[in-house]
Amino acid sequence: MEIFRLSIYLLIIIFIGFNILYLLSPKRNKLYFLEKIAISYGIGFGFVSLEMLIFHFFKLEFNINEIILPWTILFILSAFVYFKNRKNIIVHEKIEADTKAHRGLKIFLIAAITFEILYAFFRALVKPLEAYDAIAIYGIKAKIFYLAKSIPYDFFRNLALSFPHADYPLNIPLSETFVYLFLGNLNDQLVKVIFPLYFVATLIILYFGIRRFASQTCALFFTFLLASIPQFSAFATNGYLDLQLGYYYSTSALFLFLWFKSTEDHQFLLISAVMVALAGWTKNEGLMYCLVNIGLISIFYAVDREMPIKKKLFHLFSYISIIAIISLPWLWIKGSVHLANDEVQFANLNISYLSKQYYKIVPIIYEFQKQTFGPKKWNILWLIMIFVLGFKYKDMFKKNQRYISIAMSLTILGYVLSYIISRSEIHYALGATWSRFLLHFLPIVMYWLANIVKEDIEP
Amino acid sequence: MKDRILKLAFTTWIIIWAFFIFRELFIKSRFSDYKILLSRSLEGKRSYVTGDKFYEFLTFCKRNLPQSAFYDLILIKKGDIELDKIRAIYYLYPSLKKIDPEFILIYNELADEKIDHGPFVGLEERGFIGTREGAGGKGVAYYLNPQAGKDGSKFVLIYNTPDKRKIEYETFIKLDNNKYILRKKKI
């Protein structure tokens, strides 16, 4: 019975996300069906949890019917828009049929990806939430909200401060609460189904992202590489949110790169804006990715001289507005009750402080090399990347790849800066976080590698 | 040449991938963990991942503490104490952990062992003394009366805060001689 309820719950979440995705661009359909489902999953969770946060402003209690009811307006609206536009929809070009070469390899890759997916579900669902952050930061909040059937009115001023990291966004804790509400009990084992589903969604998005420019073998190859990275699959199961942030950011970046290739497809830009805003609603680091994407669009504008300035400003304004609208409720709460991060202090962003932090560079480089050469978490991914970049470094700056290169450089710079201004002891901070931070842009690393080596591995 | 490099890299990847799955399942004994977990109910699974004895104590506390009580927790045990504390906080909610609480939960797994390690260091003649982060970084020191472990007669909590308050606690309920709940003594 619980499994049945859970299935209904997931279908509702995906359906809500699907409608939002549809309304982002009803006249253009340039996404593949599975890709839409994978994006809808993340959008559905993000928007329902945002709605639950808004309930807090109106002191409303959580109730399944009341949470779902407002979305019926959306269903009616999308049905209305669909019937109005159904004859004028611009659809995507069909993916070119693959050659029959490498059949054995493809069967192996599909089998291996399937194994990783099933194993991720098994590992997630075989035991309840138990990892440190999963219960200390996220699980406890979900439990509080479920037992109170709301976000208690004084939660942010009072109760939240009893637990670590009160300033962390509530996308996943509220999503967990919604699962509990649907199940009717605190089943902290079944609630973990959320996590491997994000894993599957990321794999689907990466697959179709690569499939747009490469063969099925190439897309399966890199999807398999991602799925089989021990650190990536482990974080699909433990209730931490780094893979979820990776999903939101990678989707946003991937669709931004697609928009750079075809700027008339506004759907891609809108998806990118929504997903990066939801990254900020999932983890604090997501706000850095909002800045990275905005910076990337600005660089794109500086290079691209064909687009009229008015159009450029309109796109940039739309992008920032979407991020602002989605982020506003949470930032409002954080600002009004002065929820600040207890580790990264932006007040430290000044010359006199930074000039005393140079000693952190050595441990940062040491930790980077430790991750690079350690196969336990990453297999030989970083070695392959160094090898590929060594031999094909010119490809990093080719038209399509340069923005990915810039995005990754900005990301790494952002993280290095966060370590430098952090007041945590540097060895501890690096040991506890760097291997998790890498997950945030790991799918984009795969996408980047696929772009660079696609000609070398095509049949 | 390119093909050979690619094949070599892919083969290495597969070997490492298979090795780490094998290592996790069989060398790190996950397989036997999974076998046990699959045979248990949800409550049994919670108990297994938390540690059966410690989970039994948490269940005992949950059953006996009043609804939404304020408690503090003294853990004297091996393993990752920070993780155990956070699990206790998670399972015992809506009771809340706080300084100067109504109840003190004592879990002493090492009562029969010589205590010369762990965050609660120093087995002195009179009992255990341990410090804990908190209280504005000043730390809180606990002093356990040696009788507390035997007849549970008295427990004194000394705050190392500037006012150095002494608060007396008495036995509220015991699971056994080393696992029990103390309650603030009514004056």
XYZ file of C-alpha atoms in Angstrom:
646
model
C 0.000 0.000 0.000
C 2.837 2.358 0.864
C 4.568 1.580 -2.428
C 1.320 2.371 -4.249
C 0.991 5.695 -2.417
C 4.607 6.477 -3.158
C 4.087 5.770 -6.859
C 1.053 8.069 -6.958
C 3.064 10.719 -5.174
C 5.902 10.502 -7.689
C 3.478 10.643 -10.612
C 1.889 13.788 -9.156
C 5.271 15.434 -8.665
C 6.339 14.620 -12.230
C 2.971 15.748 -13.607
C 3.243 19.108 -11.835
C 6.779 19.521 -13.162
C 5.656 18.450 -16.624
C 2.986 21.157 -16.731
C 5.388 23.841 -15.558
C 7.915 22.711 -18.153
C 5.247 22.753 -20.848
C 4.147 26.287 -19.969
C 7.733 27.531 -20.125
C 7.555 27.144 -23.876
C 4.257 25.788 -25.186
C 5.022 26.571 -28.804
C 8.342 24.769 -28.952
C 8.956 21.176 -28.155
C 12.642 20.572 -28.530
C 12.974 18.067 -25.740
C 12.796 14.300 -25.876
C 10.118 12.575 -23.857
C 12.399 10.908 -21.296
C 14.366 14.129 -21.010
C 11.118 15.966 -20.206
C 10.291 13.438 -17.503
C 13.779 13.797 -16.005
C 13.502 17.601 -15.930
C 9.888 17.509 -14.710
C 10.956 15.430 -11.738
C 13.318 18.117 -10.437
C 11.007 20.993 -11.318
C 8.080 19.234 -9.622
C 9.968 18.777 -6.377
C 11.397 22.281 -6.477
C 8.076 24.030 -7.026
C 6.035 21.942 -4.594
C 8.607 22.560 -1.859
C 8.576 26.272 -2.717
C 4.804 26.213 -2.394
C 5.165 24.613 1.039
C 7.539 27.414 2.013
C 4.955 29.949 0.876
C 2.397 28.185 3.104
C 4.628 29.298 5.962
C 4.084 32.981 5.070
C 0.329 32.492 5.366
C 0.630 30.297 8.469
C -1.075 27.460 6.606
C -0.846 23.864 7.695
C 0.367 21.159 5.330
C -2.373 19.042 3.932
C -2.030 16.949 0.796
C -5.202 18.241 -0.826
C -4.349 21.858 -0.111
C -0.843 21.405 -1.453
C -2.023 19.769 -4.674
C -5.170 21.854 -5.243
C -3.483 25.088 -6.461
C -1.736 23.098 -9.192
C -5.059 22.131 -10.779
C -5.206 25.717 -12.072
C -1.924 25.000 -13.801
C -3.281 21.789 -15.325
C -6.320 23.632 -16.682
C -4.125 26.412 -18.017
C -1.714 24.052 -19.756
C -4.608 22.041 -21.224
C -6.117 25.292 -22.532
C -2.778 26.432 -24.013
C -2.158 22.992 -25.492
C -5.469 22.858 -27.342
C -4.925 26.388 -28.585
C -1.388 25.771 -29.874
C -1.282 22.103 -30.740
C -1.162 22.720 -34.513
C 1.673 25.258 -34.344
C 4.160 23.431 -32.178
C 7.761 23.420 -33.411
C 9.167 20.019 -32.644
C 12.747 18.889 -32.311
C 14.675 17.279 -35.090
C 14.662 13.537 -34.678
C 17.844 11.991 -33.416
C 19.734 10.355 -36.246
C 19.426 6.590 -36.159
C 22.560 4.958 -34.876
C 24.726 2.665 -36.929
C 24.715 -0.993 -36.060
C 28.388 -0.911 -35.110
C 29.459 -1.693 -31.547
C 26.307 -3.644 -30.798
C 28.050 -5.761 -28.170
C 29.512 -2.696 -26.497
C 26.136 -0.962 -26.422
C 24.472 -3.983 -24.850
C 27.220 -4.073 -22.233
C 26.876 -0.328 -21.500
C 23.092 -0.551 -21.186
C 23.426 -3.566 -18.885
C 26.057 -1.806 -16.764
C 23.993 1.404 -16.471
C 20.925 -0.679 -15.540
C 22.978 -2.492 -12.916
C 24.193 0.816 -11.411
C 20.643 2.177 -11.313
C 19.204 -0.930 -9.661
C 22.108 -1.080 -7.232
C 21.594 2.591 -6.326
C 17.913 1.947 -5.582
C 18.816 -1.109 -3.548
C 21.472 0.652 -1.503
C 19.185 3.621 -0.881
C 16.146 1.600 0.112
C 17.752 -1.182 2.091
C 18.153 1.056 5.130
C 16.595 4.200 6.572
C 18.201 7.643 6.693
C 21.276 7.348 8.880
C 24.209 9.322 7.462
C 25.312 12.404 9.375
C 24.124 15.305 7.207
C 21.136 13.295 5.993
C 19.643 13.306 9.478
C 21.403 16.196 11.228
C 20.608 18.824 8.610
C 17.828 17.540 6.359
C 16.047 14.582 7.944
C 15.445 16.306 11.264
C 13.858 19.307 9.540
C 11.596 17.026 7.494
C 10.565 15.277 10.715
C 9.834 18.578 12.468
C 7.703 19.808 9.562
C 5.840 16.529 9.330
C 5.056 16.326 13.048
C 3.999 19.996 13.132
C 2.143 19.619 9.795
C 3.693 22.965 8.876
C 6.875 24.943 9.143
C 6.353 26.100 12.750
C 5.885 29.852 12.857
C 8.950 30.514 15.010
C 10.985 27.754 13.384
C 13.632 29.985 11.816
C 14.093 32.184 14.875
C 14.091 29.401 17.395
C 13.965 25.707 16.637
C 16.135 25.766 13.494
C 19.011 27.132 15.549
C 19.046 23.943 17.651
C 20.301 21.987 14.658
C 23.315 22.378 12.369
C 23.153 24.756 9.412
C 19.862 26.545 9.895
C 20.663 28.579 6.786
C 20.557 25.621 4.392
C 17.705 25.763 1.864
C 14.691 23.533 2.355
C 13.954 22.046 -1.053
C 14.755 18.456 -0.126
C 13.641 18.551 3.563
C 10.245 19.839 2.415
C 10.149 17.236 -0.362
C 10.798 14.594 2.288
C 7.994 16.083 4.388
C 5.658 15.808 1.411
C 6.573 12.119 1.064
C 5.772 11.576 4.755
C 2.457 13.384 4.332
C 1.614 11.187 1.390
C 2.621 7.983 3.146
C 0.886 9.080 6.329
C 3.851 8.123 8.489
C 7.513 8.847 9.090
C 8.903 6.140 6.876
C 12.510 7.291 6.671
C 13.365 4.288 4.526
C 10.901 4.787 1.655
C 11.535 8.527 1.655
C 14.981 7.760 0.290
C 13.488 6.854 -3.074
C 13.870 10.566 -3.888
C 17.644 10.248 -4.079
C 18.282 7.480 -6.638
C 15.573 9.036 -8.806
C 17.693 12.193 -9.007
C 20.548 9.897 -10.033
C 18.477 8.405 -12.859
C 17.261 11.857 -13.931
C 20.853 13.134 -14.158
C 21.878 10.155 -16.280
C 18.937 10.708 -18.648
C 19.705 14.406 -19.040
C 23.377 13.725 -19.701
C 22.504 10.986 -22.211
C 20.233 13.216 -24.275
C 22.594 16.166 -23.887
C 25.369 14.131 -25.534
C 23.019 12.392 -27.974
C 22.256 15.765 -29.537
C 25.730 15.895 -31.035
C 27.086 12.356 -30.849
C 26.212 8.737 -31.529
C 24.276 6.463 -29.202
C 27.489 4.599 -28.374
C 29.222 7.825 -27.335
C 26.216 8.944 -25.251
C 25.933 5.540 -23.571
C 29.668 5.458 -22.986
C 29.743 8.727 -21.042
C 26.475 7.962 -19.262
C 28.032 4.710 -18.098
C 31.201 6.493 -16.983
C 29.109 8.878 -14.884
C 26.898 6.142 -13.426
C 29.876 3.988 -12.478
C 31.844 6.634 -10.597
C 31.765 5.290 -7.021
C 31.401 8.702 -5.385
C 28.526 9.665 -7.682
C 26.556 6.458 -7.180
C 27.225 6.471 -3.424
C 25.702 9.937 -3.117
C 22.599 8.700 -4.898
C 21.855 6.634 -1.834
C 22.893 8.368 1.375
C 20.492 11.295 1.736
C 23.085 14.022 1.153
C 22.144 16.716 -1.346
C 25.278 17.063 -3.435
C 23.981 14.881 -6.230
C 20.718 16.837 -6.243
C 22.633 20.084 -6.575
C 24.676 18.433 -9.340
C 21.438 17.513 -11.108
C 19.988 21.031 -10.949
C 23.198 22.819 -11.857
C 24.221 20.419 -14.618
C 20.794 20.622 -16.249
C 20.906 24.412 -16.092
C 24.428 24.547 -17.550
C 23.681 22.001 -20.246
C 20.616 23.901 -21.451
C 22.516 27.159 -21.306
C 25.159 25.667 -23.613
C 22.363 24.469 -25.899
C 20.941 27.985 -25.944
C 24.356 29.371 -26.883
C 24.214 27.081 -29.921
C 20.700 28.134 -30.959
C 19.646 31.383 -29.332
C 16.190 31.320 -30.938
C 15.266 28.386 -28.691
C 14.172 30.394 -25.648
C 12.912 27.198 -24.054
C 16.521 26.222 -23.337
C 17.286 29.545 -21.668
C 14.141 29.367 -19.537
C 14.886 25.802 -18.416
C 18.416 26.886 -17.540
C 17.134 29.810 -15.450
C 14.576 27.705 -13.577
C 17.001 24.890 -12.882
C 19.821 27.106 -11.642
C 17.376 28.943 -9.374
C 16.274 25.571 -7.999
C 19.958 24.742 -7.465
C 20.032 27.771 -5.144
C 16.902 26.414 -3.444
C 18.639 23.057 -2.898
C 22.015 24.076 -1.474
C 23.723 27.372 -0.720
C 26.369 26.606 -3.324
C 23.578 26.840 -5.896
C 23.645 30.631 -5.509
C 27.240 30.576 -6.724
C 26.076 28.688 -9.797
C 23.459 31.393 -10.435
C 26.338 33.876 -10.600
C 28.411 31.528 -12.779
C 25.571 31.205 -15.306
C 24.855 34.943 -15.321
C 28.589 35.569 -15.804
C 28.623 33.064 -18.653
C 25.725 34.772 -20.431
C 27.532 38.110 -20.071
C 30.695 36.607 -21.592
C 28.619 35.097 -24.393
C 27.137 38.532 -25.131
C 30.582 40.104 -25.152
C 31.741 37.567 -27.755
C 28.548 37.366 -29.806
C 28.192 40.629 -31.663
C 25.270 39.624 -33.884
C 22.437 39.756 -31.378
C 20.852 43.214 -30.954
C 21.594 44.836 -27.625
C 17.892 45.132 -26.748
C 17.432 41.408 -27.185
C 20.531 40.714 -25.119
C 19.293 42.872 -22.277
C 15.848 41.304 -22.452
C 17.284 37.782 -22.194
C 19.611 38.688 -19.366
C 16.841 40.521 -17.515
C 14.492 37.531 -17.945
C 17.145 35.131 -16.702
C 17.935 37.184 -13.609
C 14.223 37.803 -12.939
C 13.396 34.080 -12.973
C 16.239 33.402 -10.561
C 15.131 36.297 -8.346
C 11.456 35.231 -8.272
C 12.259 31.622 -7.384
C 14.940 32.546 -4.849
C 13.087 35.425 -3.229
C 10.909 33.573 -0.650
C 13.881 31.746 0.831
C 16.249 34.730 0.672
C 13.528 36.831 2.302
C 13.322 34.413 5.238
C 17.091 34.203 5.521
C 17.404 37.973 5.483
C 14.569 38.662 7.884
C 15.857 36.308 10.590
C 19.554 36.840 9.787
C 20.309 33.224 8.985
C 23.960 33.330 8.020
C 26.380 30.622 7.028
C 28.609 29.784 9.960
C 31.554 28.762 7.798
C 31.820 30.960 4.727
C 31.966 34.601 5.750
C 31.566 37.117 2.940
C 32.788 39.816 5.314
C 36.186 38.164 4.841
C 36.219 39.226 1.211
C 38.687 42.035 1.761
C 42.324 42.493 0.877
C 43.679 42.505 4.416
C 42.007 39.168 5.277
C 42.758 37.509 1.944
C 46.419 38.504 2.084
C 46.811 36.436 5.277
C 45.229 33.310 3.791
C 47.902 32.386 1.255
C 48.936 29.418 3.428
C 45.693 27.695 2.403
C 46.851 27.292 -1.187
C 49.172 24.370 -0.417
C 46.548 22.205 1.342
C 44.058 23.073 -1.413
C 46.459 21.865 -4.106
C 47.295 18.812 -2.004
C 43.615 17.887 -1.653
C 43.032 18.419 -5.378
C 45.830 16.002 -6.272
C 44.615 13.541 -3.634
C 41.238 13.366 -5.345
C 42.845 13.245 -8.795
C 45.004 10.209 -8.122
C 42.686 8.317 -5.783
C 40.678 5.709 -7.731
C 38.463 4.809 -4.769
C 35.997 7.631 -5.391
C 36.570 8.652 -8.992
C 38.009 5.645 -10.776
C 40.518 7.127 -13.268
C 38.268 10.001 -14.379
C 40.575 12.864 -13.453
C 43.587 11.096 -14.953
C 41.669 10.648 -18.197
C 40.688 14.302 -18.083
C 44.282 15.438 -17.601
C 45.372 13.147 -20.429
C 42.655 14.372 -22.798
C 43.285 18.015 -22.005
C 47.025 17.509 -22.414
C 46.596 16.178 -25.920
C 43.553 18.139 -27.003
C 43.925 21.373 -25.074
C 43.148 23.400 -28.204
C 39.667 21.847 -28.255
C 38.933 23.427 -24.887
C 38.693 26.783 -26.600
C 36.723 25.757 -29.659
C 33.381 27.462 -30.177
C 31.128 25.030 -28.320
C 33.563 23.951 -25.662
C 34.919 27.271 -24.503
C 31.830 28.164 -22.473
C 31.959 24.813 -20.703
C 35.646 25.452 -19.985
C 34.853 28.924 -18.653
C 31.963 27.602 -16.525
C 34.175 24.972 -14.936
C 37.012 27.425 -14.367
C 34.619 29.882 -12.682
C 33.200 27.077 -10.550
C 36.608 25.907 -9.340
C 37.654 29.501 -8.682
C 34.457 30.015 -6.695
C 35.130 26.985 -4.530
C 38.784 27.948 -3.986
C 37.620 31.412 -2.928
C 35.082 29.883 -0.541
C 37.873 27.884 1.119
C 40.002 30.986 1.378
C 37.315 33.079 3.077
C 36.019 30.177 5.162
C 36.778 30.326 8.844
C 36.824 26.520 9.138
C 40.162 24.860 9.616
C 41.354 24.354 6.039
C 42.395 20.678 6.231
C 39.134 19.740 7.868
C 37.084 21.799 5.400
C 38.832 20.313 2.386
C 38.610 16.757 3.675
C 34.918 17.138 4.459
C 33.780 18.955 1.347
C 35.967 18.911 -1.755
C 35.075 15.375 -2.832
C 31.422 16.397 -2.505
C 31.832 19.708 -4.322
C 33.229 17.836 -7.302
C 29.883 16.073 -7.622
C 28.177 19.390 -8.279
C 29.741 19.746 -11.697
C 30.670 16.144 -12.442
C 27.940 15.628 -15.106
C 29.225 18.764 -16.848
C 32.760 17.340 -16.782
C 31.365 14.295 -18.619
C 29.522 16.503 -21.095
C 32.704 18.477 -21.672
C 34.805 15.341 -22.211
C 32.188 13.974 -24.608
C 32.352 17.219 -26.601
C 36.126 17.035 -26.815
C 36.633 13.352 -27.608
C 33.458 12.550 -29.555
C 35.325 12.287 -32.857
C 37.858 9.912 -31.341
C 35.337 7.414 -30.081
C 32.684 7.621 -32.787
C 32.275 4.344 -34.690
C 47.226 4.058 -31.506
C 44.187 6.134 -30.495
C 42.052 2.986 -30.422
C 44.576 1.169 -28.271
C 44.724 4.000 -25.737
C 40.951 4.107 -25.634
C 40.673 0.357 -25.135
C 43.336 0.416 -22.431
C 41.588 3.266 -20.560
C 38.194 1.577 -20.825
C 39.547 -1.800 -19.686
C 41.281 -0.148 -16.708
C 38.042 1.648 -15.858
C 36.039 -1.594 -15.934
C 38.584 -3.449 -13.795
C 38.622 -0.684 -11.163
C 34.829 -0.393 -11.270
C 34.362 -4.149 -10.752
C 37.033 -4.250 -8.048
C 35.426 -1.504 -5.959
C 31.979 -3.082 -6.204
C 33.498 -6.395 -5.101
C 35.436 -4.657 -2.335
C 32.368 -2.882 -1.013
C 30.213 -5.995 -1.048
C 32.617 -8.596 0.224
C 35.733 -7.051 1.737
C 33.875 -4.265 3.558
C 31.138 -6.788 4.455
C 28.271 -4.800 2.984
C 26.861 -8.030 1.614
C 26.389 -9.471 5.082
C 24.966 -6.114 6.254
C 22.450 -6.237 3.419
C 21.469 -9.797 4.268
C 20.733 -8.767 7.850
C 18.954 -5.570 6.813
C 16.716 -7.412 4.363
C 15.524 -9.711 7.122
C 14.504 -6.872 9.445
C 11.460 -4.635 9.817
C 11.826 -0.841 9.478
C 12.298 -0.527 13.233
C 14.838 -3.350 13.125
C 16.693 -1.601 10.321
C 16.854 1.623 12.345
C 18.213 -0.392 15.219
C 20.826 -2.104 13.052
C 22.208 1.075 11.505
C 22.255 2.863 14.863
C 23.681 -0.074 16.781
C 21.221 -2.414 18.504
C 22.222 -1.612 22.092
C 22.280 2.125 21.580
C 18.975 2.053 19.716
C 17.434 0.047 22.545
C 18.529 2.817 24.907
C 17.072 5.509 22.639
C 13.788 3.620 22.425
C 13.809 3.333 26.216
C 14.368 7.103 26.521
C 11.678 7.879 23.974
C 9.208 5.695 25.859
C 9.984 7.213 29.229
C 10.677 10.866 28.584
C 7.658 13.137 28.725
C 6.490 14.556 25.382
C 8.774 17.403 24.206
C 11.177 17.128 27.108
C 14.490 18.951 27.317
C 17.404 16.643 27.798
C 21.154 16.439 27.587
C 23.033 13.380 26.597
C 26.191 11.835 27.994
C 27.627 9.136 25.791
C 30.558 7.080 26.924
C 31.107 4.659 24.112
C 33.369 3.658 21.300
C 32.814 4.656 17.714
C 31.720 7.919 16.169
C 30.186 9.726 19.159
C 29.231 12.800 17.132
C 27.224 10.645 14.740
C 25.600 8.796 17.642
C 24.633 12.079 19.272
C 23.067 13.348 16.092
C 21.160 10.093 15.676
C 19.915 10.414 19.249
C 18.765 13.966 18.548
C 16.973 12.774 15.405
C 15.207 9.855 17.033
C 14.300 11.622 20.272
C 12.680 14.639 18.631
C 10.225 16.266 19.631
C 12.268 16.119 22.819
C 15.119 18.567 22.443
C 18.718 18.503 23.521
C 19.739 21.602 25.442
C 22.081 22.859 28.095
C 20.661 22.992 31.622
C 17.997 20.413 30.834
C 15.319 18.729 32.864
C 16.694 15.265 32.046
C 20.131 13.823 31.506
C 20.457 10.629 29.518
C 23.440 8.524 30.491
C 24.682 5.824 28.177
C 27.873 4.219 29.431
C 28.916 1.387 27.198
C 32.405 1.299 28.652
C 31.520 0.967 32.316
C 33.403 -2.290 32.607
C 36.372 -1.096 30.632
C 39.218 1.170 31.538
C 38.351 4.552 30.117
C 41.460 6.005 28.659
C 40.215 7.247 25.324
C 37.329 8.993 23.649
C 36.047 12.491 24.116
C 35.054 11.827 27.708
C 38.557 11.380 28.992
C 39.992 10.818 32.436
C 38.657 8.145 34.690
C 39.188 9.656 38.060
C 38.562 8.094 41.378
C 35.273 9.844 41.757
C 33.854 9.082 38.336
C 33.971 10.403 34.840
C 34.748 13.917 33.870
C 34.092 14.984 30.352
C 33.810 18.215 28.516
C 31.606 19.081 25.646
C 31.677 21.889 23.169
C 28.929 24.393 23.663
C 27.944 27.082 26.093
C 29.435 29.733 23.870
C 32.597 27.725 23.324
C 33.412 27.639 27.037
C 32.568 23.991 27.358
C 30.500 22.145 29.886
C 32.025 19.713 32.335
C 30.166 16.756 33.727
C 30.903 15.064 36.965
C 29.384 11.701 37.624
C 29.109 10.554 41.161
C 30.515 7.021 41.294
C 27.372 5.865 43.028
C 25.298 6.988 40.079
C 26.410 3.987 38.066
C 25.622 1.630 40.890
C 22.617 2.810 42.781
C 21.878 5.902 40.720
C 21.669 7.975 43.844
C 23.051 11.250 42.694
C 24.460 13.069 39.745
C 25.986 16.478 39.861
C 26.356 18.581 36.794
C 28.887 21.320 37.063
C 28.808 24.019 34.450
C 32.182 25.444 33.709
C 30.500 28.667 32.739
C 31.459 31.786 34.722
C 28.769 31.282 37.354
C 29.771 27.597 37.873
C 26.338 26.483 38.847
C 25.863 23.118 40.480
C 22.664 21.334 39.653
C 21.694 18.111 41.274
C 19.994 15.312 39.428
C 18.461 12.128 40.688
C 17.649 8.854 39.030
C 14.438 9.023 37.051
C 14.455 5.586 35.449
C 17.046 2.958 34.643
C 17.440 0.559 31.756
C 20.348 -0.985 33.578
C 23.156 0.212 35.796
C 24.972 1.879 32.946
C 22.077 3.216 30.938
C 19.636 5.469 32.701
C 17.813 8.766 32.792
C 18.389 11.387 35.476
C 15.938 14.103 36.322
C 16.651 17.517 37.786
C 16.162 17.328 41.535
C 13.242 19.376 42.751
C 14.320 21.800 45.428
